[in-house]
GROMACS .gro file of C-alpha atoms in nm:
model
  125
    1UNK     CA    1   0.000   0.000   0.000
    2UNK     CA    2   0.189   0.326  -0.095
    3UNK     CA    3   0.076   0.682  -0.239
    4UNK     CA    4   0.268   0.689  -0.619
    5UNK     CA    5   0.252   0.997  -0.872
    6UNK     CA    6   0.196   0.773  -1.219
    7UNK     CA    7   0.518   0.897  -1.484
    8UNK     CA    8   0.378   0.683  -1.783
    9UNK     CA    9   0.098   0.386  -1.875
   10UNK     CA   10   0.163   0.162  -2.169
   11UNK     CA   11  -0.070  -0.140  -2.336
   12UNK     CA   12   0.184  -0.449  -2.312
   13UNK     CA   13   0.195  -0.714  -2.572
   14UNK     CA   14   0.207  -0.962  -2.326
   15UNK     CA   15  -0.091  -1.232  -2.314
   16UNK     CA   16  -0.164  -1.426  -1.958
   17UNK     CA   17  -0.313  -1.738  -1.914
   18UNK     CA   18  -0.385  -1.671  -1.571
   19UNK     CA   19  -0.438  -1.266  -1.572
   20UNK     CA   20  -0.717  -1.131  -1.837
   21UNK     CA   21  -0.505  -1.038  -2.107
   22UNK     CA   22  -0.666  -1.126  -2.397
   23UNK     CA   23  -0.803  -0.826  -2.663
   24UNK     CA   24  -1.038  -1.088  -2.812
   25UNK     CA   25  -1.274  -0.995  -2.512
   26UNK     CA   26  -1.127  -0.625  -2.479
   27UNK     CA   27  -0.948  -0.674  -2.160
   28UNK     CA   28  -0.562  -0.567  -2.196
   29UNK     CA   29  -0.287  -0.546  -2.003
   30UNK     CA   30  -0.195  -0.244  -1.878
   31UNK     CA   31   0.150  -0.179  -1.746
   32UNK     CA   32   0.181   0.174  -1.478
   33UNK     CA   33   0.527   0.337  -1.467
   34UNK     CA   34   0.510   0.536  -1.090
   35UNK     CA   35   0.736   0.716  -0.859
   36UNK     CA   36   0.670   0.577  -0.485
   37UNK     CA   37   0.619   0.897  -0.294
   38UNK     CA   38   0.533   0.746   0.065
   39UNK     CA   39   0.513   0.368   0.142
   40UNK     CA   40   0.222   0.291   0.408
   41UNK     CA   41   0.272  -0.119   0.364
   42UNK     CA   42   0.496  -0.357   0.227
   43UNK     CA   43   0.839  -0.260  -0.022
   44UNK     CA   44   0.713  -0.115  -0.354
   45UNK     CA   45   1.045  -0.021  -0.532
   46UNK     CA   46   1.067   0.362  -0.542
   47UNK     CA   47   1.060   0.365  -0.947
   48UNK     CA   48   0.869   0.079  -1.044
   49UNK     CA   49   0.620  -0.114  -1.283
   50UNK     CA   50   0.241  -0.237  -1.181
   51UNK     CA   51  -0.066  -0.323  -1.378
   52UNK     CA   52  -0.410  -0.331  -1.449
   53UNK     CA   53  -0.646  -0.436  -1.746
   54UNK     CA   54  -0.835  -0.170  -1.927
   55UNK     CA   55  -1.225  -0.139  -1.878
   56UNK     CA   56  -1.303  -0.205  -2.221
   57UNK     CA   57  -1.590  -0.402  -2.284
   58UNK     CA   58  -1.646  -0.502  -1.894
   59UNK     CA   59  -1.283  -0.623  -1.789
   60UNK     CA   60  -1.201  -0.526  -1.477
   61UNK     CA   61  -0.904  -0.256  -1.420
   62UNK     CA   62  -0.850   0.060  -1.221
   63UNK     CA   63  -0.870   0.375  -1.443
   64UNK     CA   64  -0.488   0.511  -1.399
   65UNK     CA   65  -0.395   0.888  -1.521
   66UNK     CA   66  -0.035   0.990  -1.587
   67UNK     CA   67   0.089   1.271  -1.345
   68UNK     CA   68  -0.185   1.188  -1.111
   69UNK     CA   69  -0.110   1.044  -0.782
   70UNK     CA   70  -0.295   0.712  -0.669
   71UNK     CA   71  -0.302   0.524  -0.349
   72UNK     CA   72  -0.257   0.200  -0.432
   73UNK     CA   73  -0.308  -0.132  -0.294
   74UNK     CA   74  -0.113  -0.406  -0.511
   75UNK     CA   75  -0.186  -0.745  -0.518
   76UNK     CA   76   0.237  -0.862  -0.550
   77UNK     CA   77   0.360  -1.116  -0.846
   78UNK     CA   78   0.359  -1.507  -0.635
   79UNK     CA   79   0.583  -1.795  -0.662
   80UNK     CA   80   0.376  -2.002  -0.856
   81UNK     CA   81   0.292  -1.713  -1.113
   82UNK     CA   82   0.661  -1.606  -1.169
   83UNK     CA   83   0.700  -2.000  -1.257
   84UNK     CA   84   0.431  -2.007  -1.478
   85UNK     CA   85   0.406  -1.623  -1.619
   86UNK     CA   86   0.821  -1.506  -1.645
   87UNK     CA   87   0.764  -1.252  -1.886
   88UNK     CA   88   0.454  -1.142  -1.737
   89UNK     CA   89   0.669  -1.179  -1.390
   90UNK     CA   90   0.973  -1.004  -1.549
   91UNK     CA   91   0.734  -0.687  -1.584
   92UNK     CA   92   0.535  -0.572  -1.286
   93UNK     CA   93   0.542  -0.619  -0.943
   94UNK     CA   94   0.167  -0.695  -0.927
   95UNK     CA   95  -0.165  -0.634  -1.010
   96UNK     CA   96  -0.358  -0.350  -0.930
   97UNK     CA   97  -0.618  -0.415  -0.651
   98UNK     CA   98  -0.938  -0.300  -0.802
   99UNK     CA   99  -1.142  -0.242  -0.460
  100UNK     CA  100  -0.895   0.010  -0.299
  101UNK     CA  101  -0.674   0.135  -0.551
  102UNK     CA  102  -0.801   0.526  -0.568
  103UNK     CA  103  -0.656   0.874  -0.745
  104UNK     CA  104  -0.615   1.114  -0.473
  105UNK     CA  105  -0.752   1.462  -0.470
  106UNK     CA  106  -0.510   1.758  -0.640
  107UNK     CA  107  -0.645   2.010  -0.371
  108UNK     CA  108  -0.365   1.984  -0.120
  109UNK     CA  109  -0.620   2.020   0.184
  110UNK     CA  110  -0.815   1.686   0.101
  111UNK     CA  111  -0.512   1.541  -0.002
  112UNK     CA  112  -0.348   1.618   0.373
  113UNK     CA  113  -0.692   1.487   0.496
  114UNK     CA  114  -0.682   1.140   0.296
  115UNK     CA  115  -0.334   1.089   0.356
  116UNK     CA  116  -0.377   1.126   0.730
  117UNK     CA  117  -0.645   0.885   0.732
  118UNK     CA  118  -0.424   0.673   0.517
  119UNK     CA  119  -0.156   0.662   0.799
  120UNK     CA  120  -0.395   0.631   1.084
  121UNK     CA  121  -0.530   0.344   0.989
  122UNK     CA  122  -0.247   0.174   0.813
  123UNK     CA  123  -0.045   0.170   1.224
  124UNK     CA  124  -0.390   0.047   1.366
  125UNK     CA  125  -0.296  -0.225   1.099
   0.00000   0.00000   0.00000
C-alpha cells in the first residue's frame, strides 16, 4: 500500500493465461510506470512497474492517469505465477487491486486529509 505519482501507462503485448489479457474480449494489459512517494505497507520499489487491465468491454481494471497520484493497494507477483508467467513476472510487481486502488484529490487540503487517514489506519494495521 503506498501513495505513487503515475510517470507513464503503456498497453503491453504480453498475453496471460492466468491474468485477463486477452483483446479478443477487450481486456488488456496495462503496465503503470510510478514514482513511490510514501510507502504505508509492504516494499514497492521507489521507481517501479504495476498493472491493471483496461475497462473495455467489462474487464475489470482501475482507471490510472499519468501525473496523477494514486493510493494504491497491489496485489504482489507469487511464486507459482513467476513459474508459470516469467515474462509477465519479469514486468510488474503486481496487479492493481481493483477495490482500494483510488486517485487522490489535487487540492492539497483533502489530499493532507486522505493521507492522514491513510496513515492512521495503516499503524492500527
Amino acid at each position: 500500500m503506498f501513495r505513487g505519482l503515475v510517470t507513464a501507462t503503456e498497453l503491453s503485448p504480453t498475453k496471460l493465461g492466468i491474468v485477463p489479457a486477452d483483446e479478443g474480449d477487450g481486456r488488456i494489459l496495462v503496465n503503470v510506470r510510478y514514482e513511490t512517494m510514501e510507502v504505508f505497507k509492504g516494499n514497492p520499489e521507489p521507481n517501479g512497474v504495476i498493472s491493471t487491465t483496461t475497462l473495455i468491454m467489462g474487464g475489470c481494471g482501475v482507471p490510472v492517469l499519468a501525473g496523477q497520484n494514486f493510493l494504491f493497494y497491489v496485489d504482489a507477483i507469487d511464486e507459482e505465477t513467476r513459474k508459470t508467467e516469467p515474462e509477465f513476472a519479469g514486468q510488474t510487481q503486481g496487479m492493481i487491486s481493483i477495490y482500494d486502488t483510488q486517485m487522490l484529490s489535487p487540492n492539497p487540503q483533502l489530499l493532507d486529509e486522505s493521507l492522514a487517514e491513510v496513515r492512521a489506519l495503516a499503524k492500527k494495521h
